[in-house]
Structures are given as C-alpha cells and as structure tokens.
Amino acid sequence: MSTSDYDPACLPDLLPLYYRRLFPFSQYYRWLSYGGVSKNYFQNREYQSFTTQNELEKEMQKMVPYKIDIGAVYSHRPSQHNAVKSGTFQALEKELVFDIDMTDYDDVRRCCSAADICSKCWTLMTIAIRILDRALREDFGFHHLLWVYSGRRGVHCWVCDDAARKLSVAARSAVAEYLSLVKGGEETVRKVVLSDPIHPFINHSLSVVERYFQQYAIVDQDILGSKESVDKVLAVLPEDILSFPDLAVSFKDEKDPMKRWNLLCDLVLRKKSNSKKGGQYFDKEIMLQYCYPRLDVNVSKGVNHLLKSPFSVHPKTGRISVPIDLKELDTFDPFEVPTISLICEELEKPRAEEAEEDDMKDKENEQEAGERRRIRDYKRTSLAKYVKVFDRFLEAMARSRKGEMLKKSDLQKDF
Amino acid sequence: MQFPGRRKKLIGSSQNDLYDHCLQFYGQPPLENISLTEFETFAVERLKLLKTVENLGVSCVKNSEQYTKKLDAEISKFFFNKEDGISEYEKRRKDHISHFILRLAYCQTEDLRRWFIQQEMDLFRYRFNDLHSKHKTDFLHKNNLKYETVSAEEKKSLQDKLIASSYGLSGTKVEEHDVYKVPFQDALDLVRTRKVYLLAGNAYIPHHEIVTIVLNDFRTRLSKALAMTARSLPAVQSDERLQPLLSHLSHAYVGQDYSIQKNIGKISLEQIDALSGKSFPLCMRHLHKALRENHHLRHGGRMQYGLFLKGIGLSLEQALQFWRSEFVKGKVDADKFDKAYAYSVRHMFGKEGKRTDYTPYSCMKVILSNPPSQGDYHGCPFRHSDPELLKQKLQNYKVSPSGINQILELVKGMHYQLACQKYFELTHNVEDAGFSLNHPNQYFTESQKLLSGGRDIKKEVDMSQRSQENPASVTRPSQANSKQAHEEMGDLDSFFQDE
C-alpha cells in the first residue's frame, strides 16, 4: 500500500510535525504575498494577518491549525478592525475560485454517493478540469490557474491573474453562469437544454465529454445497463422519441449498453430530420447531464467566501490538499495522494549519507538551517512532486509579473 | 528628455467644442448662467418628455411603430422652439441643462433615482438607436469607450463562431457591419447568458448589440453621479429661489392645476351620485361612497374630496349644502356643522388667488403625501389599498377579470397613475385614454369630454341630463372613441395653458 493507514485520532500528534518540517512555507508565502499586499486568514475561527514569512511560520506553528481557509485581502489589517469603522473594510482583491464537489453529481453517478468517491466517478473531475481549464484560459484569457485536490471528494480552482483578483461580484457571477450548463434541482428531470445555434463554448465542452463518455458513462457507470438506470436516462427524452416503436423493442432485444446508446443516437437523428423544428440535441443533452461540470455559483460569486487552502490537511481523510499537475491529469489518482501519516512516516526513514554532510553545514549556519532542513525534509517524502507543481506555477506567475513590470516601466521611461 | 506641456489648440468656436455630438453621457455639468425662467422651463419640459417616455414604455411595445411615432413627436416637441426654429447648439444645450436640473430634483430618494435613471436610459436608448451607424461609432470614440472594431480578416476567420454565438447575426451582417472587441468585464450581461463569442478575455459584440453595453455604461455613470449629487444637495436647497422649484419638480405635476374654477354651478348636487360612478377617478368614487355610507369623512378625506368637487365646478353654496346634508344624516347636527365644518369648507374656497394648499390635489400629491390610516378613505387606491381589496372593489364595479389583471400588473410595477388610466379606459370602454393622467380633475374633465362626444364644455349640461335619463348609454363603439381621443390629443395643449 502506498498510503499509510490514517487515523484521525493521530492528527493532533502529526500536525505539529507537519507544520514544523513539511509545510512549504516559502512557496506558500510567496503565493500569498504577491503584489506586496498582506493577506489574512482564518485559523480556528480567529482572524490572523501576517506581513512576513517569519510571522506566518511562527503563527502557524504555534496555532497548529486544523483548518486553513483563505479569504479576501482587506483594505485595513483586521487587527485594527475594532478601531476602524466597519464601513471602511472592503475586500479588495481575491482570486477567482471554483469548487467542484462530487456530491453535486449524486443524481447521475451510480457507483458512489455522498462523500464517497472511487476511480470510476473520479473521471467526472477529470472532465470538469479539462473543460473549465480550457474555457478559463481560451475564452476568458486567464493564465495562472492552480487546480487543487480538496483532500476528499472534489477539486478547487484558483485563478490568480491580477485581472481575476480584481473582478467584481457581478463579474464573478457572470463568469460562473457562462460556465454553467446543468441547471435545476431535484424536481428538474431534464437539466440541460440545448437549442440552435450551439455556442462554440458548448461545442468545445462537448468534444471533451465525448472523449470520455463511452468509457465513463456506458461502461463504468453502466447507465444503459439495468432497467432502472435506462429509465432514468429515457426520462429526459420527449414523448415523441419515447413513442418510437423501435425503442422499446430494441432495448428489449439489445442488451449491449453501447449498442443501446448508438440506437438512441440514431433515433435522435431520425427525429431531427423528420422534424420541422431545428436543433434537437437530446443525445448531447444526455451526455452533458451525466458528465458536464457542476459548479456552485455562490462559491465563485462571493468575494468574502472562504475556500480551503492548498497544502492543508483534510481532517477526515488525512490527505493533503495538493496541486494537480494538468500534464498528468489522466493518471492523477486521488487515492495515491499522500496522507499526513504517510509523509510523517517517510520523514522517519533512515537518511542517506549526503544528509549527514548537510547536517554539518547546518550546524555552521543555524539561520538558514531551518529552511534548508525543511526543504530536504519534504523532498524525502511523497509531498515532493506536488510541491514541484506548486513551484512551477509560482515561477510562471513570477515571470509574468516581471514582464508586466518591465512593460510598465517602459511606458513610463523618460527618453 | 522632457517635452514642454502641449498647449491645447482652440478648434473652431467654443460652442462646437462643448457639444460635439447630438448625444451625450452628461458627464460634465453646465457651467453657464441661466435665468430662473429658463431653469424652470427647461426642467418642466424635460419632465414632460420623461413622463411620456414612461407612459409609452408601459403602454406600447418598445420600438414598435406606435412607440417610435409617439416618442418622436414628443422629442420634437421638446426641442421645438416657437421662434424661428432652433439651432443644433441650442438643442444640445437644452438637453444638457435640463438633464442636470432634473438630477437635482430626482437624486434625493432611492425611488426618485430609480425612476429618473429608468426614463433617461429609455430615452437614451431610443436616441442612440436612431443614430446613423457612423455617428454611433463616433459617439463611442468621443466618450472613451475603448471598443476596438475587429479587422476584416479576423472577422472572416471567426465568422462561423460569431454567428453561432450572437443572436441575429448572419454571414452578410458580419461582413458588412462592424464587430466590436470589448473586455468581457464590460459585457457582463451578454457573458452571463452566453450570448456572445469570447476569446482571450474579449467579447466580440456585433454592432446592433453594442447599445446594451453603452446603456450599462450610461446607467453606471448616472447612478454614481446621482449619489454624488445627493450629497451636495443641501447646498443647492439652501438657495431660496431654487428650493420650491426643485421640490415642485419631484412631486411633478406639470399640467393644469384646476385652481381657477370653470363651469361653476354647471353641476347639480343630484348629479353627483351618477357622476361618481361614471366620471370620477377611483379615489374620489371611493371617497364619495364612504361619505354616503358613513355620513362623515375625516380631515384628509374632506380636503381631497372637497377640493376635487370645487375643481369640477361646485359653488361654495353648493359645497356647503352638500357637506351639511350628508353630515347631518350622521352624528353631526346642523349647528355643530355650521360651527366646526362649514368654516373649513369656506376656507377651501378662499378668496385670494392661488393658495397652493387649496388647489385640488394632483395625483402625485395624493400618492406621495399623507398616507391614509385606519378609518381614512383618502389617498390613491392603487397605491394605498391592499391589492386583494382593490381587486374586490374593481370586481364590484364590474371591471372585467382581464382588465383587473392588467391594473394589478401596473400596480405591481408601481405605475399607479397608469393603473388609474387603465381604469379609465376600461370603464369608458376605450383602448386609449388619449391623455396622460396626472390629476383627478383631469380625469373628470376627460371623462366628461369623452362621454359628451365633443370638446364643448357647455354641452355638459345636456350630457348630464342625458346620463340621468339613460345611465346605460355611456358606452360608444371604441373605434369612434379612440379616433376622437386622438383628434382631441392635438388640442390638449391648450389645456396646459393658463387662460
């Protein structure tokens, strides 16, 4: 087994170790402090704000937070909150965030429900990431996206461009609505409605869904296997398709779900050519209803909304909220994500010889010792590759900020 | 290396500089001095225009032929100068100044602001759409709306995608008309509903949609400006010359005030019951009924109804007789009436000129001031009655269910005067009232005009006799009525002039 058994009861013992030796403070601080603006956090439901990395480290090591949620940047340091009139506090900047939660798909996944996930339904997250990542980059022009595994049953996206951080509530809500296709709650049977003309965004999304649909929906989820699930699929179709005599007969005769699906698509095509009304896309609607990302608009809308921080520990599963490398997206396995128990265990493993030399160096220069040791420490654990993903993300941000500053100073330069 | 500051070249006359386009965003307040007369005239005329915009916006489909024709007429009236025509500069100046004056009157409460913004937006939308395409682009550039047009090559390469994203776009349209590239943050409505093509953070907006964007910009700017204006209002209001004008404007009644009585004595007391059903607006019908039933009305009701009766032509003697006979049926004996109530009736008929307090109340006044409490019957039923009770009342008065629904819709939208106008139309069986209701006495006059089939007021006597004999004959074929109403509209102007 690649992950140690995690017992929530051990968390109080493991967390201090995590924050002392494993948590990637320098990268974290870098991320949070771009633009030289101080951020504030909630830890254990208390306001904390920090202006230096040292402050951040010391506080977090002292507090040993069980939960770190990140909120907006405020215009005054919250510790002055009581002294300043409440009207002057305004959330100035906050990343644009998205939260995809597997429980929102409970009506269309058969393998699991509620907080459970498995490799079969994880594909939904893969699809969601592909669709949203493309749209945020190509349609909206954002560049700096950080996708993070939540630690249990979903993923988060942090859009960190300057332009994204400055978006108004109305703009965030507009972006989220643009990205929403699945509408309606329990009472709504047909949750996706398509009509002519089909917007290019929908076409792009469909091509992603089509890549995965056969394996995911027909095979893994077996949506056209049992009578019960077939009925659910057919429930979204209109009367005139259902009344095609071929349908009932063919489904009786044909047990192969893939063939059943093809049959369904044929019927839709036939109806389309017969009908005067253009644009009937029931097959596409079904694919989207079963696979298209479901995001909570309220999370993205709220400038004051809190979202779990990357590299925090999920208390129920013990897994670290790690950044996801999009280059390896199809092979990402949430069950391979290290737990805090695992990486603490890895820490205890006997060290190689080079390590002893480093120890000597450390004794000579105590100041940087702590820093170096921590870097060596996480490098010895399964956390290493995820910190690398974070590093690359930060590099890209730093490069583009440099580019921006150069541009600005060029414009202002005296000749 | 430093360049010396560039000196601005004076291009043409200062007039052209100031108003370089027939439309504007009203960004800069006017800086000149004007007379109080011009101040008031400009403001009142723009207010009439905005009220027409409101009325048309509710009664016609926007951009329908009817709408455009009527609004065009009203706009021409606004810009019309009775002397030798009016220069383009003077038109733009009037537009500019009148807008800013109304800002002063309409910045004070949320309701007033909302109303003002809505009408100004509708007016702007109409005028912008009316512009020639070149002038539209001109306007955008002059107002720093950084909307680049997309090059022909880019348009061609994106053609299919553009057609698939935007409503009403065809291949030819894409080729012939401009497509604008706008940062997506400036086109949120289109983004939210996915009605536009997005690429690299830009929304590609076809020419005909650009007005939505421009309007949003207009609304945002005006909203901010009004908030700022409200803050500086106390300084303005302290100017004694302006304060009464401004408060008069925001309680806008811009027509006849019925303070000078016409046709005194033309109506007999016996006619009032019948008239209340046929020609009284709902508020007065309500008050009359309450008076008949309870033999009493409280002060608010006495004022509102009493002044109305004065306005329709009751003489002082008639009024005294009317009120006394009713009150005496109740708990008040003749002596008490003479001591306590007669005095106030005589006051209503005060001797000296126009005492603003004793002019019959306009709709605005009835709607906005002195809301009724338990035991009161005054106010505006469309504003102050519970919708359920209003519905029942209308049912009792035999208004059709669909008519009641229309009225309730208008009430929901807070268009109380339009609701009353609709009541007029339904009870007189006409499609178009033919006037813009602002005053209960106006309702009465218009009703009488309609029922008598002509302008001649002297006919009222005949008419009232006729109505006594034949109460059911009031309805006429609606075509004839609306035709008349339309002809009469042209003559309506004279009603707005003091004789």
PDB file of N, CA and C in Angstrom, chain A residues 96-98 131-132 135-136 139-140 142 167-184 191 193 199 201-202 205 292-302, chain B residues 184 187-196 198:
ATOM      1  N   LEU A  96     -10.248  34.422  -8.251  1.00  0.00           N
ATOM      2  CA  LEU A  96     -11.497  33.836  -8.712  1.00  0.00           C
ATOM      3  C   LEU A  96     -11.393  32.348  -8.438  1.00  0.00           C
ATOM      4  N   VAL A  97     -12.364  31.802  -7.722  1.00  0.00           N
ATOM      5  CA  VAL A  97     -12.253  30.393  -7.328  1.00  0.00           C
ATOM      6  C   VAL A  97     -13.451  29.577  -7.793  1.00  0.00           C
ATOM      7  N   PHE A  98     -13.198  28.308  -7.991  1.00  0.00           N
ATOM      8  CA  PHE A  98     -14.263  27.375  -8.358  1.00  0.00           C
ATOM      9  C   PHE A  98     -14.152  26.141  -7.489  1.00  0.00           C
ATOM     10  N   ILE A 131     -12.558  20.813 -19.087  1.00  0.00           N
ATOM     11  CA  ILE A 131     -13.484  21.775 -19.685  1.00  0.00           C
ATOM     12  C   ILE A 131     -13.263  23.179 -19.116  1.00  0.00           C
ATOM     13  N   LEU A 132     -13.186  23.265 -17.789  1.00  0.00           N
ATOM     14  CA  LEU A 132     -13.083  24.578 -17.175  1.00  0.00           C
ATOM     15  C   LEU A 132     -11.723  25.213 -17.431  1.00  0.00           C
ATOM     16  N   ALA A 135     -11.731  26.683 -20.913  1.00  0.00           N
ATOM     17  CA  ALA A 135     -12.581  27.864 -21.038  1.00  0.00           C
ATOM     18  C   ALA A 135     -11.968  29.075 -20.335  1.00  0.00           C
ATOM     19  N   LEU A 136     -11.450  28.850 -19.129  1.00  0.00           N
ATOM     20  CA  LEU A 136     -10.883  29.964 -18.384  1.00  0.00           C
ATOM     21  C   LEU A 136      -9.669  30.534 -19.109  1.00  0.00           C
ATOM     22  N   ASP A 139     -11.254  31.234 -23.434  1.00  0.00           N
ATOM     23  CA  ASP A 139     -12.353  32.186 -23.582  1.00  0.00           C
ATOM     24  C   ASP A 139     -12.112  33.441 -22.760  1.00  0.00           C
ATOM     25  N   PHE A 140     -11.694  33.249 -21.505  1.00  0.00           N
ATOM     26  CA  PHE A 140     -11.567  34.402 -20.621  1.00  0.00           C
ATOM     27  C   PHE A 140     -10.165  34.998 -20.570  1.00  0.00           C
ATOM     28  N   PHE A 142      -7.462  33.946 -18.999  1.00  0.00           N
ATOM     29  CA  PHE A 142      -6.676  33.824 -17.773  1.00  0.00           C
ATOM     30  C   PHE A 142      -5.484  32.900 -18.006  1.00  0.00           C
ATOM     31  N   LEU A 167     -11.825  41.249 -10.097  1.00  0.00           N
ATOM     32  CA  LEU A 167     -13.185  41.136 -10.610  1.00  0.00           C
ATOM     33  C   LEU A 167     -14.232  41.486  -9.565  1.00  0.00           C
ATOM     34  N   SER A 168     -15.281  42.162 -10.018  1.00  0.00           N
ATOM     35  CA  SER A 168     -16.383  42.491  -9.125  1.00  0.00           C
ATOM     36  C   SER A 168     -17.234  41.244  -8.888  1.00  0.00           C
ATOM     37  N   VAL A 169     -18.134  41.356  -7.935  1.00  0.00           N
ATOM     38  CA  VAL A 169     -19.042  40.245  -7.655  1.00  0.00           C
ATOM     39  C   VAL A 169     -19.878  39.919  -8.888  1.00  0.00           C
ATOM     40  N   ALA A 170     -20.360  40.963  -9.554  1.00  0.00           N
ATOM     41  CA  ALA A 170     -21.181  40.752 -10.752  1.00  0.00           C
ATOM     42  C   ALA A 170     -20.394  40.012 -11.819  1.00  0.00           C
ATOM     43  N   ALA A 171     -19.127  40.377 -11.974  1.00  0.00           N
ATOM     44  CA  ALA A 171     -18.305  39.730 -12.994  1.00  0.00           C
ATOM     45  C   ALA A 171     -18.069  38.268 -12.649  1.00  0.00           C
ATOM     46  N   ARG A 172     -17.779  37.990 -11.379  1.00  0.00           N
ATOM     47  CA  ARG A 172     -17.551  36.599 -10.981  1.00  0.00           C
ATOM     48  C   ARG A 172     -18.786  35.749 -11.233  1.00  0.00           C
ATOM     49  N   SER A 173     -19.919  36.350 -10.907  1.00  0.00           N
ATOM     50  CA  SER A 173     -21.155  35.607 -11.101  1.00  0.00           C
ATOM     51  C   SER A 173     -21.409  35.387 -12.588  1.00  0.00           C
ATOM     52  N   ALA A 174     -21.066  36.378 -13.413  1.00  0.00           N
ATOM     53  CA  ALA A 174     -21.266  36.224 -14.860  1.00  0.00           C
ATOM     54  C   ALA A 174     -20.377  35.115 -15.409  1.00  0.00           C
ATOM     55  N   VAL A 175     -19.130  35.059 -14.954  1.00  0.00           N
ATOM     56  CA  VAL A 175     -18.220  34.002 -15.411  1.00  0.00           C
ATOM     57  C   VAL A 175     -18.786  32.641 -15.014  1.00  0.00           C
ATOM     58  N   ALA A 176     -19.215  32.533 -13.766  1.00  0.00           N
ATOM     59  CA  ALA A 176     -19.738  31.254 -13.295  1.00  0.00           C
ATOM     60  C   ALA A 176     -20.986  30.848 -14.074  1.00  0.00           C
ATOM     61  N   GLU A 177     -21.840  31.807 -14.397  1.00  0.00           N
ATOM     62  CA  GLU A 177     -23.054  31.465 -15.144  1.00  0.00           C
ATOM     63  C   GLU A 177     -22.718  31.043 -16.569  1.00  0.00           C
ATOM     64  N   TYR A 178     -21.754  31.721 -17.155  1.00  0.00           N
ATOM     65  CA  TYR A 178     -21.312  31.365 -18.514  1.00  0.00           C
ATOM     66  C   TYR A 178     -20.881  29.903 -18.540  1.00  0.00           C
ATOM     67  N   LEU A 179     -20.218  29.493 -17.433  1.00  0.00           N
ATOM     68  CA  LEU A 179     -19.695  28.136 -17.371  1.00  0.00           C
ATOM     69  C   LEU A 179     -20.727  27.108 -16.924  1.00  0.00           C
ATOM     70  N   SER A 180     -21.921  27.540 -16.622  1.00  0.00           N
ATOM     71  CA  SER A 180     -22.921  26.597 -16.105  1.00  0.00           C
ATOM     72  C   SER A 180     -23.848  26.105 -17.195  1.00  0.00           C
ATOM     73  N   LEU A 181     -24.004  24.794 -17.265  1.00  0.00           N
ATOM     74  CA  LEU A 181     -24.916  24.220 -18.259  1.00  0.00           C
ATOM     75  C   LEU A 181     -25.977  23.346 -17.616  1.00  0.00           C
ATOM     76  N   VAL A 182     -25.662  22.804 -16.444  1.00  0.00           N
ATOM     77  CA  VAL A 182     -26.593  21.876 -15.793  1.00  0.00           C
ATOM     78  C   VAL A 182     -27.401  22.661 -14.789  1.00  0.00           C
ATOM     79  N   LYS A 183     -28.686  22.824 -15.065  1.00  0.00           N
ATOM     80  CA  LYS A 183     -29.497  23.675 -14.202  1.00  0.00           C
ATOM     81  C   LYS A 183     -30.686  22.900 -13.637  1.00  0.00           C
ATOM     82  N   GLY A 184     -30.965  23.172 -12.373  1.00  0.00           N
ATOM     83  CA  GLY A 184     -32.167  22.570 -11.804  1.00  0.00           C
ATOM     84  C   GLY A 184     -31.838  21.619 -10.677  1.00  0.00           C
ATOM     85  N   LYS A 191     -32.098  18.466 -17.172  1.00  0.00           N
ATOM     86  CA  LYS A 191     -31.328  19.551 -16.604  1.00  0.00           C
ATOM     87  C   LYS A 191     -30.498  20.310 -17.622  1.00  0.00           C
ATOM     88  N   VAL A 193     -30.643  21.979 -21.512  1.00  0.00           N
ATOM     89  CA  VAL A 193     -31.468  22.252 -22.686  1.00  0.00           C
ATOM     90  C   VAL A 193     -30.618  22.960 -23.724  1.00  0.00           C
ATOM     91  N   HIS A 199     -23.533  27.391 -29.030  1.00  0.00           N
ATOM     92  CA  HIS A 199     -22.417  28.293 -28.769  1.00  0.00           C
ATOM     93  C   HIS A 199     -21.093  27.524 -28.840  1.00  0.00           C
ATOM     94  N   PHE A 201     -18.567  27.561 -27.069  1.00  0.00           N
ATOM     95  CA  PHE A 201     -18.146  27.046 -25.762  1.00  0.00           C
ATOM     96  C   PHE A 201     -18.757  25.672 -25.514  1.00  0.00           C
ATOM     97  N   ILE A 202     -20.034  25.518 -25.866  1.00  0.00           N
ATOM     98  CA  ILE A 202     -20.700  24.240 -25.658  1.00  0.00           C
ATOM     99  C   ILE A 202     -20.076  23.177 -26.559  1.00  0.00           C
ATOM    100  N   SER A 205     -16.866  22.030 -25.069  1.00  0.00           N
ATOM    101  CA  SER A 205     -17.120  21.185 -23.897  1.00  0.00           C
ATOM    102  C   SER A 205     -17.598  19.815 -24.327  1.00  0.00           C
ATOM    103  N   TYR A 292     -21.159  16.870 -17.567  1.00  0.00           N
ATOM    104  CA  TYR A 292     -20.663  18.246 -17.575  1.00  0.00           C
ATOM    105  C   TYR A 292     -20.434  18.759 -16.142  1.00  0.00           C
ATOM    106  N   PRO A 293     -19.388  19.566 -15.916  1.00  0.00           N
ATOM    107  CA  PRO A 293     -19.079  20.057 -14.553  1.00  0.00           C
ATOM    108  C   PRO A 293     -20.217  20.824 -13.908  1.00  0.00           C
ATOM    109  N   ARG A 294     -20.399  20.524 -12.637  1.00  0.00           N
ATOM    110  CA  ARG A 294     -21.416  21.214 -11.849  1.00  0.00           C
ATOM    111  C   ARG A 294     -20.709  22.052 -10.819  1.00  0.00           C
ATOM    112  N   LEU A 295     -20.806  23.371 -10.992  1.00  0.00           N
ATOM    113  CA  LEU A 295     -20.127  24.199 -10.005  1.00  0.00           C
ATOM    114  C   LEU A 295     -21.132  25.004  -9.200  1.00  0.00           C
ATOM    115  N   ASP A 296     -20.707  25.345  -7.994  1.00  0.00           N
ATOM    116  CA  ASP A 296     -21.561  26.120  -7.099  1.00  0.00           C
ATOM    117  C   ASP A 296     -21.271  27.598  -7.364  1.00  0.00           C
ATOM    118  N   VAL A 297     -22.251  28.252  -8.005  1.00  0.00           N
ATOM    119  CA  VAL A 297     -22.043  29.647  -8.394  1.00  0.00           C
ATOM    120  C   VAL A 297     -21.742  30.530  -7.189  1.00  0.00           C
ATOM    121  N   ASN A 298     -22.338  30.201  -6.051  1.00  0.00           N
ATOM    122  CA  ASN A 298     -22.158  31.057  -4.882  1.00  0.00           C
ATOM    123  C   ASN A 298     -20.727  31.105  -4.381  1.00  0.00           C
ATOM    124  N   VAL A 299     -20.025  29.995  -4.551  1.00  0.00           N
ATOM    125  CA  VAL A 299     -18.625  29.986  -4.131  1.00  0.00           C
ATOM    126  C   VAL A 299     -17.832  30.971  -4.976  1.00  0.00           C
ATOM    127  N   SER A 300     -18.088  30.963  -6.274  1.00  0.00           N
ATOM    128  CA  SER A 300     -17.318  31.830  -7.171  1.00  0.00           C
ATOM    129  C   SER A 300     -17.722  33.285  -7.061  1.00  0.00           C
ATOM    130  N   LYS A 301     -18.993  33.485  -6.710  1.00  0.00           N
ATOM    131  CA  LYS A 301     -19.526  34.840  -6.676  1.00  0.00           C
ATOM    132  C   LYS A 301     -18.972  35.636  -5.510  1.00  0.00           C
ATOM    133  N   GLY A 302     -18.922  34.970  -4.343  1.00  0.00           N
ATOM    134  CA  GLY A 302     -18.657  35.699  -3.117  1.00  0.00           C
ATOM    135  C   GLY A 302     -17.214  36.129  -2.959  1.00  0.00           C
TER     136      GLY A 302
ATOM    137  N   PHE B 184     -14.300  41.468 -21.544  1.00  0.00           N
ATOM    138  CA  PHE B 184     -15.525  40.771 -21.142  1.00  0.00           C
ATOM    139  C   PHE B 184     -16.185  41.402 -19.920  1.00  0.00           C
ATOM    140  N   ALA B 187     -19.115  43.557 -20.644  1.00  0.00           N
ATOM    141  CA  ALA B 187     -20.253  42.982 -21.382  1.00  0.00           C
ATOM    142  C   ALA B 187     -20.887  41.881 -20.564  1.00  0.00           C
ATOM    143  N   LEU B 188     -20.982  42.097 -19.262  1.00  0.00           N
ATOM    144  CA  LEU B 188     -21.384  41.013 -18.361  1.00  0.00           C
ATOM    145  C   LEU B 188     -22.746  40.414 -18.683  1.00  0.00           C
ATOM    146  N   ASP B 189     -23.679  41.242 -19.086  1.00  0.00           N
ATOM    147  CA  ASP B 189     -24.999  40.680 -19.366  1.00  0.00           C
ATOM    148  C   ASP B 189     -24.940  39.656 -20.485  1.00  0.00           C
ATOM    149  N   LEU B 190     -24.147  39.967 -21.505  1.00  0.00           N
ATOM    150  CA  LEU B 190     -24.032  39.038 -22.626  1.00  0.00           C
ATOM    151  C   LEU B 190     -23.231  37.802 -22.234  1.00  0.00           C
ATOM    152  N   VAL B 191     -22.229  37.996 -21.374  1.00  0.00           N
ATOM    153  CA  VAL B 191     -21.408  36.861 -20.943  1.00  0.00           C
ATOM    154  C   VAL B 191     -22.242  35.918 -20.088  1.00  0.00           C
ATOM    155  N   ARG B 192     -22.968  36.493 -19.161  1.00  0.00           N
ATOM    156  CA  ARG B 192     -23.736  35.704 -18.217  1.00  0.00           C
ATOM    157  C   ARG B 192     -24.724  34.777 -18.927  1.00  0.00           C
ATOM    158  N   THR B 193     -25.308  35.275 -19.996  1.00  0.00           N
ATOM    159  CA  THR B 193     -26.300  34.469 -20.715  1.00  0.00           C
ATOM    160  C   THR B 193     -25.681  33.736 -21.895  1.00  0.00           C
ATOM    161  N   ARG B 194     -24.366  33.843 -22.015  1.00  0.00           N
ATOM    162  CA  ARG B 194     -23.622  33.187 -23.087  1.00  0.00           C
ATOM    163  C   ARG B 194     -24.186  33.564 -24.447  1.00  0.00           C
ATOM    164  N   LYS B 195     -24.401  34.863 -24.649  1.00  0.00           N
ATOM    165  CA  LYS B 195     -24.955  35.302 -25.926  1.00  0.00           C
ATOM    166  C   LYS B 195     -23.903  36.011 -26.754  1.00  0.00           C
ATOM    167  N   VAL B 196     -22.653  35.715 -26.470  1.00  0.00           N
ATOM    168  CA  VAL B 196     -21.602  36.430 -27.182  1.00  0.00           C
ATOM    169  C   VAL B 196     -20.392  35.513 -27.317  1.00  0.00           C
ATOM    170  N   LEU B 198     -16.570  34.670 -26.901  1.00  0.00           N
ATOM    171  CA  LEU B 198     -15.452  35.112 -26.071  1.00  0.00           C
ATOM    172  C   LEU B 198     -14.156  34.519 -26.588  1.00  0.00           C
TER     173      LEU B 198
END
